[in-house]
């Protein structure tokens, strides 16, 4: 489903589900101004088109014992497709890496790694990242605190969701 195929109601559905993915179809329909059946059909179409990729719980990393976020900039020896693909496949297997971006500029990849402490990051570096063939250099930066983290995307042209008196 291309972006241009998303109408205002689809966008309101996306905004509402990003706010609370546990809404029932009836609750969602009320928020976006539809009856339940057409709302459910639209959600199924958004899922089938890959616009809605998954429904997840956002977990507090400190509360589960992973207070350390490290941003690692990685430069590869060569930027050929096979080396880039090999790096991406390896990183995808590591649960400590929660975000990984292929970048422009001085470095090839930017990773966000979450661990319980400095010793765990050292083990990650020694046992995983530095053992990958083709890694030329790694530059690590430790986050001192998190100012903002959003899981919701700023859906363009989504009309405000009507609120009823029953909503908090």
C-alpha atoms as an extended CHARMM CRD file, in Angstrom:
* protein
*
       168  EXT
         1         1  UNK       CA              0.0000000000        0.0000000000        0.0000000000  PROA      1               0.0000000000
         2         2  UNK       CA              1.8530000000        3.1050000000       -1.1890000000  PROA      2               0.0000000000
         3         3  UNK       CA              1.8430000000        6.1920000000        1.0150000000  PROA      3               0.0000000000
         4         4  UNK       CA             -0.4870000000        7.9770000000       -1.3900000000  PROA      4               0.0000000000
         5         5  UNK       CA             -3.1040000000        5.2480000000       -0.8640000000  PROA      5               0.0000000000
         6         6  UNK       CA             -3.4180000000        6.0600000000        2.8360000000  PROA      6               0.0000000000
         7         7  UNK       CA             -6.4240000000        8.2560000000        3.4040000000  PROA      7               0.0000000000
         8         8  UNK       CA             -7.1920000000       10.3340000000        6.4970000000  PROA      8               0.0000000000
         9         9  UNK       CA             -8.9990000000        7.4670000000        8.2220000000  PROA      9               0.0000000000
        10        10  UNK       CA             -6.1080000000        5.0520000000        7.6060000000  PROA      10              0.0000000000
        11        11  UNK       CA             -3.7590000000        7.6240000000        9.0810000000  PROA      11              0.0000000000
        12        12  UNK       CA             -6.0090000000        8.1150000000       12.1210000000  PROA      12              0.0000000000
        13        13  UNK       CA             -6.0710000000        4.3410000000       12.5990000000  PROA      13              0.0000000000
        14        14  UNK       CA             -2.2680000000        4.3000000000       12.5470000000  PROA      14              0.0000000000
        15        15  UNK       CA             -2.0050000000        7.1650000000       15.0370000000  PROA      15              0.0000000000
        16        16  UNK       CA             -4.5110000000        5.5020000000       17.3850000000  PROA      16              0.0000000000
        17        17  UNK       CA             -2.7780000000        2.1160000000       17.2240000000  PROA      17              0.0000000000
        18        18  UNK       CA              0.6040000000        3.7350000000       17.8710000000  PROA      18              0.0000000000
        19        19  UNK       CA             -0.8820000000        5.3290000000       20.9890000000  PROA      19              0.0000000000
        20        20  UNK       CA             -2.4370000000        2.0530000000       22.1860000000  PROA      20              0.0000000000
        21        21  UNK       CA             -2.1440000000       -1.1520000000       20.1670000000  PROA      21              0.0000000000
        22        22  UNK       CA             -4.3590000000       -2.9610000000       22.6800000000  PROA      22              0.0000000000
        23        23  UNK       CA             -7.4980000000       -1.1250000000       21.5850000000  PROA      23              0.0000000000
        24        24  UNK       CA            -10.3340000000       -3.4060000000       20.6450000000  PROA      24              0.0000000000
        25        25  UNK       CA            -11.7090000000       -3.0470000000       17.1310000000  PROA      25              0.0000000000
        26        26  UNK       CA            -14.7890000000       -1.3820000000       18.6280000000  PROA      26              0.0000000000
        27        27  UNK       CA            -12.7080000000        1.1470000000       20.5860000000  PROA      27              0.0000000000
        28        28  UNK       CA            -10.5460000000        1.8480000000       17.5520000000  PROA      28              0.0000000000
        29        29  UNK       CA            -13.5960000000        2.2950000000       15.3370000000  PROA      29              0.0000000000
        30        30  UNK       CA            -15.0880000000        4.8030000000       17.7890000000  PROA      30              0.0000000000
        31        31  UNK       CA            -11.8460000000        6.7960000000       17.8620000000  PROA      31              0.0000000000
        32        32  UNK       CA            -11.5740000000        7.0700000000       14.0870000000  PROA      32              0.0000000000
        33        33  UNK       CA            -15.2580000000        7.5440000000       13.3280000000  PROA      33              0.0000000000
        34        34  UNK       CA            -16.1100000000        4.2110000000       11.6750000000  PROA      34              0.0000000000
        35        35  UNK       CA            -18.2180000000        1.2110000000       12.5340000000  PROA      35              0.0000000000
        36        36  UNK       CA            -16.3610000000       -1.8950000000       13.6950000000  PROA      36              0.0000000000
        37        37  UNK       CA            -16.5530000000       -3.9610000000       10.4900000000  PROA      37              0.0000000000
        38        38  UNK       CA            -15.0450000000       -1.3820000000        8.0800000000  PROA      38              0.0000000000
        39        39  UNK       CA            -12.4450000000       -0.4760000000       10.7110000000  PROA      39              0.0000000000
        40        40  UNK       CA            -11.3790000000       -4.1140000000       11.0880000000  PROA      40              0.0000000000
        41        41  UNK       CA            -11.1870000000       -4.4590000000        7.2980000000  PROA      41              0.0000000000
        42        42  UNK       CA             -8.9300000000       -1.3970000000        7.0520000000  PROA      42              0.0000000000
        43        43  UNK       CA             -6.6520000000       -2.7310000000        9.8080000000  PROA      43              0.0000000000
        44        44  UNK       CA             -6.3700000000       -6.0870000000        8.0020000000  PROA      44              0.0000000000
        45        45  UNK       CA             -5.4960000000       -4.2630000000        4.7620000000  PROA      45              0.0000000000
        46        46  UNK       CA             -2.8570000000       -2.1600000000        6.5520000000  PROA      46              0.0000000000
        47        47  UNK       CA             -1.3830000000       -5.3510000000        8.0360000000  PROA      47              0.0000000000
        48        48  UNK       CA             -1.4440000000       -7.2040000000        4.6920000000  PROA      48              0.0000000000
        49        49  UNK       CA              0.2460000000       -4.2800000000        2.9510000000  PROA      49              0.0000000000
        50        50  UNK       CA              3.0230000000       -4.2360000000        5.5590000000  PROA      50              0.0000000000
        51        51  UNK       CA              2.1380000000       -0.7500000000        6.7950000000  PROA      51              0.0000000000
        52        52  UNK       CA              1.4590000000       -2.2710000000       10.2180000000  PROA      52              0.0000000000
        53        53  UNK       CA              4.4610000000       -4.5290000000       10.7570000000  PROA      53              0.0000000000
        54        54  UNK       CA              3.8560000000       -5.8220000000       14.2880000000  PROA      54              0.0000000000
        55        55  UNK       CA              2.2150000000       -5.2050000000       17.6270000000  PROA      55              0.0000000000
        56        56  UNK       CA              4.7050000000       -4.9760000000       20.4970000000  PROA      56              0.0000000000
        57        57  UNK       CA              5.0600000000       -3.9820000000       24.1370000000  PROA      57              0.0000000000
        58        58  UNK       CA              7.5250000000       -1.1510000000       24.7660000000  PROA      58              0.0000000000
        59        59  UNK       CA              9.6880000000       -2.3310000000       27.6650000000  PROA      59              0.0000000000
        60        60  UNK       CA             11.6690000000       -0.0290000000       29.9630000000  PROA      60              0.0000000000
        61        61  UNK       CA             15.2990000000       -1.0560000000       29.4740000000  PROA      61              0.0000000000
        62        62  UNK       CA             16.3650000000        0.0940000000       32.9510000000  PROA      62              0.0000000000
        63        63  UNK       CA             13.5400000000       -1.8330000000       34.6210000000  PROA      63              0.0000000000
        64        64  UNK       CA             14.7580000000       -5.0740000000       33.0040000000  PROA      64              0.0000000000
        65        65  UNK       CA             18.3810000000       -4.5470000000       34.0050000000  PROA      65              0.0000000000
        66        66  UNK       CA             19.7880000000       -3.0760000000       30.7760000000  PROA      66              0.0000000000
        67        67  UNK       CA             20.5590000000        0.5280000000       31.7560000000  PROA      67              0.0000000000
        68        68  UNK       CA             23.5360000000        1.0700000000       29.4510000000  PROA      68              0.0000000000
        69        69  UNK       CA             23.0470000000        2.3010000000       25.8760000000  PROA      69              0.0000000000
        70        70  UNK       CA             26.1250000000        2.4060000000       23.6960000000  PROA      70              0.0000000000
        71        71  UNK       CA             26.2570000000        3.9210000000       20.2290000000  PROA      71              0.0000000000
        72        72  UNK       CA             28.9340000000        2.2300000000       18.1530000000  PROA      72              0.0000000000
        73        73  UNK       CA             30.0600000000        3.6700000000       14.8350000000  PROA      73              0.0000000000
        74        74  UNK       CA             31.6000000000        0.9660000000       12.6760000000  PROA      74              0.0000000000
        75        75  UNK       CA             33.7890000000        1.4280000000        9.6380000000  PROA      75              0.0000000000
        76        76  UNK       CA             34.3510000000       -1.5270000000        7.3540000000  PROA      76              0.0000000000
        77        77  UNK       CA             37.5650000000       -2.2030000000        5.4310000000  PROA      77              0.0000000000
        78        78  UNK       CA             35.6040000000       -2.2640000000        2.1650000000  PROA      78              0.0000000000
        79        79  UNK       CA             32.1030000000       -1.1290000000        1.2850000000  PROA      79              0.0000000000
        80        80  UNK       CA             31.3380000000       -3.7990000000       -1.2930000000  PROA      80              0.0000000000
        81        81  UNK       CA             27.8580000000       -5.2630000000       -1.2610000000  PROA      81              0.0000000000
        82        82  UNK       CA             28.9550000000       -8.6780000000        0.0210000000  PROA      82              0.0000000000
        83        83  UNK       CA             30.8110000000       -7.1360000000        2.9890000000  PROA      83              0.0000000000
        84        84  UNK       CA             27.8630000000       -4.8890000000        3.8210000000  PROA      84              0.0000000000
        85        85  UNK       CA             25.4800000000       -7.8500000000        3.6150000000  PROA      85              0.0000000000
        86        86  UNK       CA             27.7310000000      -10.0700000000        5.7660000000  PROA      86              0.0000000000
        87        87  UNK       CA             27.9030000000       -7.3840000000        8.4590000000  PROA      87              0.0000000000
        88        88  UNK       CA             24.1070000000       -6.8470000000        8.3970000000  PROA      88              0.0000000000
        89        89  UNK       CA             23.4040000000      -10.5850000000        8.7110000000  PROA      89              0.0000000000
        90        90  UNK       CA             25.7680000000      -10.9270000000       11.6870000000  PROA      90              0.0000000000
        91        91  UNK       CA             24.3700000000       -7.8980000000       13.5110000000  PROA      91              0.0000000000
        92        92  UNK       CA             20.7890000000       -9.0890000000       12.9980000000  PROA      92              0.0000000000
        93        93  UNK       CA             21.5910000000      -12.1850000000       15.1030000000  PROA      93              0.0000000000
        94        94  UNK       CA             22.7980000000      -10.2320000000       18.1510000000  PROA      94              0.0000000000
        95        95  UNK       CA             20.0510000000       -9.3350000000       20.6530000000  PROA      95              0.0000000000
        96        96  UNK       CA             22.2120000000       -6.6250000000       22.2590000000  PROA      96              0.0000000000
        97        97  UNK       CA             21.9650000000       -4.6040000000       19.0390000000  PROA      97              0.0000000000
        98        98  UNK       CA             18.5390000000       -2.9790000000       19.1560000000  PROA      98              0.0000000000
        99        99  UNK       CA             19.0750000000       -0.5440000000       16.2780000000  PROA      99              0.0000000000
       100       100  UNK       CA             21.4300000000       -0.6810000000       13.3030000000  PROA      100             0.0000000000
       101       101  UNK       CA             21.6310000000        1.8200000000       10.4610000000  PROA      101             0.0000000000
       102       102  UNK       CA             23.6760000000        1.8390000000        7.2720000000  PROA      102             0.0000000000
       103       103  UNK       CA             25.0960000000        5.3540000000        7.1780000000  PROA      103             0.0000000000
       104       104  UNK       CA             26.6190000000        7.9030000000        4.8490000000  PROA      104             0.0000000000
       105       105  UNK       CA             29.7190000000        9.8240000000        5.8830000000  PROA      105             0.0000000000
       106       106  UNK       CA             32.8450000000        8.6990000000        7.7540000000  PROA      106             0.0000000000
       107       107  UNK       CA             31.3660000000        5.4950000000        9.2120000000  PROA      107             0.0000000000
       108       108  UNK       CA             29.4230000000        2.7090000000        7.5540000000  PROA      108             0.0000000000
       109       109  UNK       CA             27.0990000000        1.6270000000       10.3740000000  PROA      109             0.0000000000
       110       110  UNK       CA             25.6480000000        3.1130000000       13.5350000000  PROA      110             0.0000000000
       111       111  UNK       CA             24.5000000000        0.6190000000       16.1730000000  PROA      111             0.0000000000
       112       112  UNK       CA             22.6360000000        1.1150000000       19.4240000000  PROA      112             0.0000000000
       113       113  UNK       CA             23.6080000000       -1.6060000000       21.8300000000  PROA      113             0.0000000000
       114       114  UNK       CA             21.9380000000       -2.1660000000       25.2170000000  PROA      114             0.0000000000
       115       115  UNK       CA             23.7220000000       -4.0270000000       27.9980000000  PROA      115             0.0000000000
       116       116  UNK       CA             23.6750000000       -4.3280000000       31.7690000000  PROA      116             0.0000000000
       117       117  UNK       CA             27.0820000000       -2.7270000000       32.4090000000  PROA      117             0.0000000000
       118       118  UNK       CA             30.4850000000       -1.7660000000       31.0110000000  PROA      118             0.0000000000
       119       119  UNK       CA             31.8210000000       -5.3160000000       31.4320000000  PROA      119             0.0000000000
       120       120  UNK       CA             28.9520000000       -6.6680000000       29.3140000000  PROA      120             0.0000000000
       121       121  UNK       CA             29.7680000000       -4.1830000000       26.5600000000  PROA      121             0.0000000000
       122       122  UNK       CA             33.4250000000       -5.2080000000       26.7040000000  PROA      122             0.0000000000
       123       123  UNK       CA             32.3750000000       -8.8690000000       26.2980000000  PROA      123             0.0000000000
       124       124  UNK       CA             30.1240000000       -7.8970000000       23.3730000000  PROA      124             0.0000000000
       125       125  UNK       CA             33.0350000000       -6.1040000000       21.6890000000  PROA      125             0.0000000000
       126       126  UNK       CA             35.5680000000       -8.8810000000       22.2800000000  PROA      126             0.0000000000
       127       127  UNK       CA             33.2940000000      -11.8510000000       21.5770000000  PROA      127             0.0000000000
       128       128  UNK       CA             31.2360000000      -10.4940000000       18.7060000000  PROA      128             0.0000000000
       129       129  UNK       CA             31.8920000000       -7.1500000000       17.0550000000  PROA      129             0.0000000000
       130       130  UNK       CA             35.6910000000       -7.2460000000       16.8320000000  PROA      130             0.0000000000
       131       131  UNK       CA             35.6270000000      -10.8480000000       15.5920000000  PROA      131             0.0000000000
       132       132  UNK       CA             33.7420000000       -9.9590000000       12.4160000000  PROA      132             0.0000000000
       133       133  UNK       CA             35.8940000000      -10.0880000000        9.3120000000  PROA      133             0.0000000000
       134       134  UNK       CA             36.1120000000       -6.7740000000        7.5200000000  PROA      134             0.0000000000
       135       135  UNK       CA             35.6560000000       -4.4290000000       10.5100000000  PROA      135             0.0000000000
       136       136  UNK       CA             38.2880000000       -1.7050000000       10.2170000000  PROA      136             0.0000000000
       137       137  UNK       CA             37.4060000000        0.4030000000       13.2540000000  PROA      137             0.0000000000
       138       138  UNK       CA             34.8120000000        0.8670000000       16.0000000000  PROA      138             0.0000000000
       139       139  UNK       CA             34.1100000000        4.0920000000       17.8530000000  PROA      139             0.0000000000
       140       140  UNK       CA             31.8970000000        3.8000000000       20.9540000000  PROA      140             0.0000000000
       141       141  UNK       CA             29.9150000000        6.5390000000       22.6700000000  PROA      141             0.0000000000
       142       142  UNK       CA             28.0510000000        5.9220000000       25.9260000000  PROA      142             0.0000000000
       143       143  UNK       CA             24.6910000000        7.5870000000       26.4810000000  PROA      143             0.0000000000
       144       144  UNK       CA             24.5850000000        9.5020000000       29.7600000000  PROA      144             0.0000000000
       145       145  UNK       CA             20.8160000000        9.7740000000       29.7260000000  PROA      145             0.0000000000
       146       146  UNK       CA             17.8600000000        9.5320000000       27.4300000000  PROA      146             0.0000000000
       147       147  UNK       CA             16.1550000000       12.8040000000       26.5950000000  PROA      147             0.0000000000
       148       148  UNK       CA             13.5520000000       11.3930000000       24.2180000000  PROA      148             0.0000000000
       149       149  UNK       CA             12.6590000000        8.0610000000       22.6990000000  PROA      149             0.0000000000
       150       150  UNK       CA              9.5390000000        7.6380000000       20.6300000000  PROA      150             0.0000000000
       151       151  UNK       CA              8.0930000000        4.4680000000       19.2400000000  PROA      151             0.0000000000
       152       152  UNK       CA              5.3410000000        6.3020000000       17.3570000000  PROA      152             0.0000000000
       153       153  UNK       CA              6.0100000000        7.7780000000       13.9450000000  PROA      153             0.0000000000
       154       154  UNK       CA              4.7520000000       11.2940000000       13.1680000000  PROA      154             0.0000000000
       155       155  UNK       CA              2.1170000000       10.2170000000       10.6300000000  PROA      155             0.0000000000
       156       156  UNK       CA              1.7220000000       13.1060000000        8.1440000000  PROA      156             0.0000000000
       157       157  UNK       CA             -1.6980000000       14.5630000000        7.4720000000  PROA      157             0.0000000000
       158       158  UNK       CA             -3.4400000000       12.5560000000       10.1510000000  PROA      158             0.0000000000
       159       159  UNK       CA             -6.4310000000       14.4780000000       11.4030000000  PROA      159             0.0000000000
       160       160  UNK       CA             -6.7560000000       14.6810000000       15.1730000000  PROA      160             0.0000000000
       161       161  UNK       CA             -8.4630000000       11.6770000000       16.7000000000  PROA      161             0.0000000000
       162       162  UNK       CA            -11.8860000000       12.6290000000       18.0390000000  PROA      162             0.0000000000
       163       163  UNK       CA            -12.1600000000       12.0370000000       21.7820000000  PROA      163             0.0000000000
       164       164  UNK       CA            -15.3160000000       10.9430000000       23.4880000000  PROA      164             0.0000000000
       165       165  UNK       CA            -16.2060000000       11.7670000000       27.0650000000  PROA      165             0.0000000000
       166       166  UNK       CA            -15.3610000000        8.1800000000       28.0190000000  PROA      166             0.0000000000
       167       167  UNK       CA            -11.7000000000        8.3790000000       26.9960000000  PROA      167             0.0000000000
       168       168  UNK       CA             -9.1320000000        9.3090000000       29.6570000000  PROA      168             0.0000000000
